[in-house]
Coordinates of C-alpha atoms and ligand atoms in Angstrom, one line a residue:
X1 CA -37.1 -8.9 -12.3
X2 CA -33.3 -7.8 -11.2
X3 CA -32.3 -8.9 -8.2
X4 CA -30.8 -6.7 -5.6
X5 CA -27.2 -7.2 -6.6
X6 CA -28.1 -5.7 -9.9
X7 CA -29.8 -2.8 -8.7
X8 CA -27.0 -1.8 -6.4
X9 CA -24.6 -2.2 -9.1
X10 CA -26.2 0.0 -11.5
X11 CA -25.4 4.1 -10.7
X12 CA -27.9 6.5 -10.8
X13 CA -27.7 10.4 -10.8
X14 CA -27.7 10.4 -7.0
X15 CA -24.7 7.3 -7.4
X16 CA -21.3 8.7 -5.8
X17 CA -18.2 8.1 -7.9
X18 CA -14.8 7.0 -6.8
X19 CA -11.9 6.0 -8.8
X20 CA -8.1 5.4 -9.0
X21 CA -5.8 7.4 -10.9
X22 CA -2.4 5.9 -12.3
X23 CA -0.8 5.0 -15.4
X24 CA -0.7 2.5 -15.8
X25 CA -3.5 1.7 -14.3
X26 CA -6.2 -0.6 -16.7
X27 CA -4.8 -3.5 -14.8
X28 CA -5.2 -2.6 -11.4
X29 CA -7.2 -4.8 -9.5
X30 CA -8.9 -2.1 -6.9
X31 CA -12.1 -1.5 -9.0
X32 CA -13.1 -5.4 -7.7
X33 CA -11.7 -5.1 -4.4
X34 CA -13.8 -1.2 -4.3
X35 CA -17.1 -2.6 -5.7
X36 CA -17.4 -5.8 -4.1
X37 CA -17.2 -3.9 -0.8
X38 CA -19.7 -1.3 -2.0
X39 CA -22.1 -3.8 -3.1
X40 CA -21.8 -6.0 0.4
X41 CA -22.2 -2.9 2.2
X42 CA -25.6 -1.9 0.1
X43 CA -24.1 1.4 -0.3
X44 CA -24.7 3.7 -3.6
X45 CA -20.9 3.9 -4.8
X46 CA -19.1 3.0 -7.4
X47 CA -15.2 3.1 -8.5
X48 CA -13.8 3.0 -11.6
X49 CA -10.1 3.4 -13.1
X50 CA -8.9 6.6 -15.4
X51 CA -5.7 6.0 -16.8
X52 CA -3.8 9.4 -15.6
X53 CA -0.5 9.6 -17.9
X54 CA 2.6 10.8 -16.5
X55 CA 2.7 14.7 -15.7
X56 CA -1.0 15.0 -15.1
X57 CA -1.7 14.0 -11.6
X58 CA -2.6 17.8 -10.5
X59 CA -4.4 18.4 -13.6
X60 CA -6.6 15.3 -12.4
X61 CA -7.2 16.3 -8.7
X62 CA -8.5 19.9 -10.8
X63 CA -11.0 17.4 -12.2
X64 CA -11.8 15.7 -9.8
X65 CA -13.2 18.9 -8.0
X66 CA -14.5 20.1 -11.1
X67 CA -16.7 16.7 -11.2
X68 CA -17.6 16.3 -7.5
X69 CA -16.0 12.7 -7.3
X70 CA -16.1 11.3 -4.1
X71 CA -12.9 10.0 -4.1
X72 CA -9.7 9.1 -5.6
X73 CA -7.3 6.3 -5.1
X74 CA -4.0 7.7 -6.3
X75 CA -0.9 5.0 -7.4
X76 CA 2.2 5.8 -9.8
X77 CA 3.4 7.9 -10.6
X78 CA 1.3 10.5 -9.4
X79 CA 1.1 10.2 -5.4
X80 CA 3.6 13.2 -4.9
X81 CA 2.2 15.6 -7.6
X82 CA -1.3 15.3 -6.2
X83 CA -0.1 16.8 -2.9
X84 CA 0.3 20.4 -4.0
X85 CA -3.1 20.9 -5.2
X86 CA -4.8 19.5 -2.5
X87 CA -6.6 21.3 0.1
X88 CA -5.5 19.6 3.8
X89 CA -3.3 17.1 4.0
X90 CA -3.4 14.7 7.1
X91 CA -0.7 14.1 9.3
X92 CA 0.8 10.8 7.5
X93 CA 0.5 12.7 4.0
X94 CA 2.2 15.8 5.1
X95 CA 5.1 13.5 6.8
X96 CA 5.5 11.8 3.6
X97 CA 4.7 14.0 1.1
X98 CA 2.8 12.0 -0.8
X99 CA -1.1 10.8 -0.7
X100 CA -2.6 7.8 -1.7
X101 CA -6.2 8.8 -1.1
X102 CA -8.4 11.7 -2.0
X103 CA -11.2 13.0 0.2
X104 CA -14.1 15.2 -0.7
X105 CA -15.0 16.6 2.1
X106 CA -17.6 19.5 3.2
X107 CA -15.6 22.4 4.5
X108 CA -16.9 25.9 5.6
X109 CA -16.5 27.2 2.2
X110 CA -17.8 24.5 -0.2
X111 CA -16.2 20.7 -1.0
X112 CA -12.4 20.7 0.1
X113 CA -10.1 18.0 -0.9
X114 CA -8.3 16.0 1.9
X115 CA -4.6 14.0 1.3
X116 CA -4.0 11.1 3.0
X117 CA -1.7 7.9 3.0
X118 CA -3.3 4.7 3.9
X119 CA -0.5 2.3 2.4
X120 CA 1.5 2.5 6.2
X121 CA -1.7 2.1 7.8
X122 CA -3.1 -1.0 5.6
X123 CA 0.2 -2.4 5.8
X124 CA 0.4 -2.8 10.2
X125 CA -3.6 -3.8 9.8
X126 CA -2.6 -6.7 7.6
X127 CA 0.7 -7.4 9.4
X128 CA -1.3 -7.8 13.0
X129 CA -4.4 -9.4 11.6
X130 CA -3.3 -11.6 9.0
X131 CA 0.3 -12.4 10.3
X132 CA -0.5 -12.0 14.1
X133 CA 2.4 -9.9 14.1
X134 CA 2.9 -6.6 16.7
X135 CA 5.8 -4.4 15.4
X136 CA 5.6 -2.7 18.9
X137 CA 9.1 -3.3 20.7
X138 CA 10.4 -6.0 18.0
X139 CA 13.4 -5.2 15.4
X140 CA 12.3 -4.6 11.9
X141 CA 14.7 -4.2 8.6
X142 CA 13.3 -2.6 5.6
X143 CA 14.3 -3.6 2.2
X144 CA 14.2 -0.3 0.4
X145 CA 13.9 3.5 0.2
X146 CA 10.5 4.3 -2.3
X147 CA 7.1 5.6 -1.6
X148 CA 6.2 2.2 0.4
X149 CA 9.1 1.8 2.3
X150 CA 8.7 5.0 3.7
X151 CA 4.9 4.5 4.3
X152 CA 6.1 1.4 6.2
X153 CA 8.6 2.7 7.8
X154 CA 7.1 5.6 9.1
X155 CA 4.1 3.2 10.2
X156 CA 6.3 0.8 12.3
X157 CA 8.2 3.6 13.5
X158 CA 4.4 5.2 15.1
X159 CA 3.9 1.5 16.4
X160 CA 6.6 1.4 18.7
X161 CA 9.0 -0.8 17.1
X162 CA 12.4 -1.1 19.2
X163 CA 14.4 -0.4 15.9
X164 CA 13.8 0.2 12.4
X165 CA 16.8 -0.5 10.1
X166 CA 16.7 0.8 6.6
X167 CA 19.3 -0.6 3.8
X168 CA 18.7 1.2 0.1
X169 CA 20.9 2.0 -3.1
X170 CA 21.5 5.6 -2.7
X171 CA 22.6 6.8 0.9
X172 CA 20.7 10.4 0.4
X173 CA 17.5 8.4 1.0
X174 CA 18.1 5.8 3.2
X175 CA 19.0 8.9 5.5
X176 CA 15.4 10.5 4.2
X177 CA 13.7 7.2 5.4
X178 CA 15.7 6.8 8.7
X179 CA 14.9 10.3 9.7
X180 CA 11.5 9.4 9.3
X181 CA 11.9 6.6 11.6
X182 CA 13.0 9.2 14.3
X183 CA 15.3 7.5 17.2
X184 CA 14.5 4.1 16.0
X185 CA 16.1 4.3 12.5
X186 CA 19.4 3.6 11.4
X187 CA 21.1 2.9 8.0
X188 CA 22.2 -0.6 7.1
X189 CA 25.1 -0.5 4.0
X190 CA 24.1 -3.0 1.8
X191 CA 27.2 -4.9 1.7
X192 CA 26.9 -8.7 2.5
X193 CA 28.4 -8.3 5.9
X194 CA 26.4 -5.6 7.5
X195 CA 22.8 -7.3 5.8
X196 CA 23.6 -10.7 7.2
X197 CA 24.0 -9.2 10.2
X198 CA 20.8 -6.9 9.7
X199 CA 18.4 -9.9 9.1
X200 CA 19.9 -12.2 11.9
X201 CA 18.8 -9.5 14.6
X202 CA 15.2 -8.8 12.9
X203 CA 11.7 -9.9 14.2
X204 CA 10.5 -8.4 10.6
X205 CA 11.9 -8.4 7.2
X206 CA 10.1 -6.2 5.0
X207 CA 10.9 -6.7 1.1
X208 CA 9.3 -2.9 -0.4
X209 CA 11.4 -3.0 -3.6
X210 CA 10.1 -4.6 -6.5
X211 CA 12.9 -7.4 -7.0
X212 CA 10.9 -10.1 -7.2
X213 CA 8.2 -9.5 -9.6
X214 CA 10.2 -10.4 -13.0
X215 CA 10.9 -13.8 -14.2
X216 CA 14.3 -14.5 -13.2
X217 CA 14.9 -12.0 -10.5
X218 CA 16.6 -13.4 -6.9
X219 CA 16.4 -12.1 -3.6
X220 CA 16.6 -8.1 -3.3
X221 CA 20.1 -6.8 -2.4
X222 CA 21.8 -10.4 -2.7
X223 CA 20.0 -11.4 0.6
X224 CA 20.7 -15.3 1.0
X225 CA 17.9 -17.2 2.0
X226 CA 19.9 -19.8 4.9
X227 CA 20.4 -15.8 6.8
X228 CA 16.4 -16.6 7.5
X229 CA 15.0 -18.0 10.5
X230 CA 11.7 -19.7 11.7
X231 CA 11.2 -17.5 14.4
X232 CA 11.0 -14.5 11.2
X233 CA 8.1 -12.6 10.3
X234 CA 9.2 -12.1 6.0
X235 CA 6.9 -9.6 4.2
X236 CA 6.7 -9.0 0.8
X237 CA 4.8 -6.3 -1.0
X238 CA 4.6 -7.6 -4.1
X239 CA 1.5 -9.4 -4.6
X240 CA 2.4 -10.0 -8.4
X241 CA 3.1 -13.0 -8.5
X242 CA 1.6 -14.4 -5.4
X243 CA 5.1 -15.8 -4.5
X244 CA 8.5 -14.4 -5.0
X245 CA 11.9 -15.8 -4.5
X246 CA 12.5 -14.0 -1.2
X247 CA 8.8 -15.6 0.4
X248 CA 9.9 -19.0 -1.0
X249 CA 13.5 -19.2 0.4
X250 CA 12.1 -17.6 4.0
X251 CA 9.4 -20.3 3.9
X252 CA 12.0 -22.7 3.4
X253 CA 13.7 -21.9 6.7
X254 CA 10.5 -21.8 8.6
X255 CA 9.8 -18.0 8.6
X256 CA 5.8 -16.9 8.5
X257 CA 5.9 -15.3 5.2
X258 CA 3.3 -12.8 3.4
X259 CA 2.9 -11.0 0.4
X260 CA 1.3 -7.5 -0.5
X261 CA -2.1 -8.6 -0.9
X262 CA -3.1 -8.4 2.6
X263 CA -1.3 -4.5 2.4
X264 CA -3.3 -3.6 -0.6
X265 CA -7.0 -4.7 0.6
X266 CA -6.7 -2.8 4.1
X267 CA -5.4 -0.2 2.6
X268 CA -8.5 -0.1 0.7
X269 CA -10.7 -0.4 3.3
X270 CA -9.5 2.5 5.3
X271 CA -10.3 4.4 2.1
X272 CA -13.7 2.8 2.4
X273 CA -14.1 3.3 6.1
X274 CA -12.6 7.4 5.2
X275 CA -15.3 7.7 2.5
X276 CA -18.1 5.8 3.0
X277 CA -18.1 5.8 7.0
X278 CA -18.2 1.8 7.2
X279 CA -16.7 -0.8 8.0
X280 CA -15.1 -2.8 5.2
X281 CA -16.0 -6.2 4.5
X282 CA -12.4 -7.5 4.4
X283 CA -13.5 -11.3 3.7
X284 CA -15.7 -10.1 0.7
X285 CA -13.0 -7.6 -0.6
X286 CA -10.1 -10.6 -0.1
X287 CA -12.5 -12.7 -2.5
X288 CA -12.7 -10.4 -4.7
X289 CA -9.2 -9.7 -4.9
X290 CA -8.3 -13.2 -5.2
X291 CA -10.9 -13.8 -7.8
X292 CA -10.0 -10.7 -10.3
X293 CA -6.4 -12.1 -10.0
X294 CA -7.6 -15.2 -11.3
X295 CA -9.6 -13.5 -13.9
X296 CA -5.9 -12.5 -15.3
X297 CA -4.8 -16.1 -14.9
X298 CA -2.1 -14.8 -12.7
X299 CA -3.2 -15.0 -9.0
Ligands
NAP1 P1 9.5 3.0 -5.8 O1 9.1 4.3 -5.1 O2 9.9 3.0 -7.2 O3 10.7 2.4 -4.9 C1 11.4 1.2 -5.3 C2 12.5 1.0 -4.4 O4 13.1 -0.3 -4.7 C3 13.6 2.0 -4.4 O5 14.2 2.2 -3.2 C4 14.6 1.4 -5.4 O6 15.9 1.8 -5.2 C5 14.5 -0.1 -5.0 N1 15.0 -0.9 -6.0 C6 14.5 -1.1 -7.3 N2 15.2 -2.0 -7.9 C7 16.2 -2.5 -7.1 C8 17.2 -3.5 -7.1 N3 17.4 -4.2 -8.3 N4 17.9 -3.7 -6.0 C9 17.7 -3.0 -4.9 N5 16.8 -2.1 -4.8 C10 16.0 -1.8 -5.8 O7 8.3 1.9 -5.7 P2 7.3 1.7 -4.5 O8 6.0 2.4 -4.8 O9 8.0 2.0 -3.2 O10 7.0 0.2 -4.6 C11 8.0 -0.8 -4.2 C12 7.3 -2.2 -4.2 O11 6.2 -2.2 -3.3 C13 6.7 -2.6 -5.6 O12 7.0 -3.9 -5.8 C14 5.3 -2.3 -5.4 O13 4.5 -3.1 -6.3 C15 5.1 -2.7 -4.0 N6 3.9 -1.9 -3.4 C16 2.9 -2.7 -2.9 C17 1.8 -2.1 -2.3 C18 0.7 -3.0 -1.8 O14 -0.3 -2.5 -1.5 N7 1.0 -4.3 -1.6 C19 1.7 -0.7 -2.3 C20 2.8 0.0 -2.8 C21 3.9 -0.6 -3.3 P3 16.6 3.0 -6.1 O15 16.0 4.3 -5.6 O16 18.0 2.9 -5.8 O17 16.2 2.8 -7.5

């Protein structure tokens, strides 16, 4: 006789469907973190990927209406292109102008479909639960001007930090990010100078480009690691590989140091907790996390 795990697992016609859309997206380790949380919650969900190419995003939010799906994780390169064909945006995905999550939701005329932006808010719930770190009056530095540095920014910006300093490539977007920052933002030129003097004033060092991932990549922006300090809180949100050259050379002065892991699973439970109405098992979905990187011999 299947046991209970089984019979959760296995959808029905009354099962809801969730998914992510992104391309690529076959890799993406949110299906385990999704249905392990499903499963521990004994609700009748499940989440699967569709590999969305390039150019179709609104084209897939048409389908997702046209199929009742419950809900839709959206990643690259499609969280801007989802927006327009959306019915209500929230506050954090009309700021940004992007969404990350998809709601179906019962309006007064039939199912609606919500935008909303939960990368900003999983990245503070990981910073103050897993780091034991409140941005609220402390000085952060963003590394950075894409989607999540602006989710991030934005986020520390709402929780009161004293000052949110922004250094990025192109000058036309660090002044997009700042501005999003409001009277707390200000643009650091990424010259050695003004960085070293950046990351000697910050509580929080936030690492949102993807320098790091490739074999043989250094420290974003020619950061030197000895500019780090053991009184630093260094986050990285690459979770791909588990370390990076910037997390090794701030651990090496004594900084607390984190990667994106932590941002990814509470970003995924507020999706849960939007969705389903629970409360996300975090332990479970961390296991799982941990466990489908593994499973790829890379975690
Ligand atoms: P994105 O929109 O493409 O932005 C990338 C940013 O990095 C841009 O500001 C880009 O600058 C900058 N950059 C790229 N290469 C650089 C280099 N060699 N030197 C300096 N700056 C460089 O990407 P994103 O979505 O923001 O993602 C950024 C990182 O965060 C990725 O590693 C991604 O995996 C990670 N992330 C993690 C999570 C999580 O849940 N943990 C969620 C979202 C993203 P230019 O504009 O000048 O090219």
């Amino acid at each position: 006789m299947p046991g209970r795990q089984a019979l959760l697992t296995r959808p029905t016609g009354a099962t809801e469907v969730a998914g992510i859309i992104g391309d690529p997206v076959r890799h993406s380790i949110s299906p385990a973190i999704h249905n392990a949380a499903y499963q521990a919650l004994g609700v009748d969900w499940v989440y699967v990927a569709f590999p969305v190419p390039a150019g179709q995003g609104a084209n897939a939010v048409d389908a997702m209406r046209a199929l009742g799906l419950a809900g839709l994780s959206v990643t690259m390169p499609h969280k801007a292109a989802v927006v327009d064909r959306l019915d209500h945006l929230e506050n954090t995905a009309a700021r940004l102008g992007v969404a990350n999550t998809i709601t179906r939701r019962q309006g007064e005329g039939g199912w609606e479909l919500v935008g909303d932006s939960t990368d900003g808010a999983g990245f503070l719930s990981a910073l103050r639960q897993d780091d034991g770190f409140d941005p609220s009056g402390r000085r952060c530095l963003i590394l950075g001007t894409g989607g999540a540095a602006r989710s991030v920014t934005l986020s520390l910006a709402e929780a009161g930090a004293s000052s949110v300093d922004v250094v990025g490539r192109r000058p036309e977007l660090v002044a997009s990010c700042v501005e999003l920052a409001g009277a707390s933002g200000a643009a650091v030129d990424p010259d050695r100078g003004s960085l070293e003097k950046a990351v000697h004033v910050a509580d929080l060092v936030v690492n949102a480009t993807p320098v790091g991932m490739s074999p043989g990549d250094g420290l974003p922006f020619d950061l030197l690691g000895d500019w780090f300090r053991a009184d630093q809180v260094v986050a990285d949100l690459i979770y791909l590989p588990a370390s990076t050259p910037l997390i090794s050379a701030a651990r090496e002065k004594g900084a607390l140091t984190s990667n994106g892991l932590g941002m990814l699973i509470h970003q995924a439970a507020r999706q849960i907790g939007i969705w389903t109405g629970r409360v996300a098992p975090l332990d479970v979905m961390s296991a799982a996390a941990l466990a489908a990187l593994s499973r790829r011999g890379t975690g």
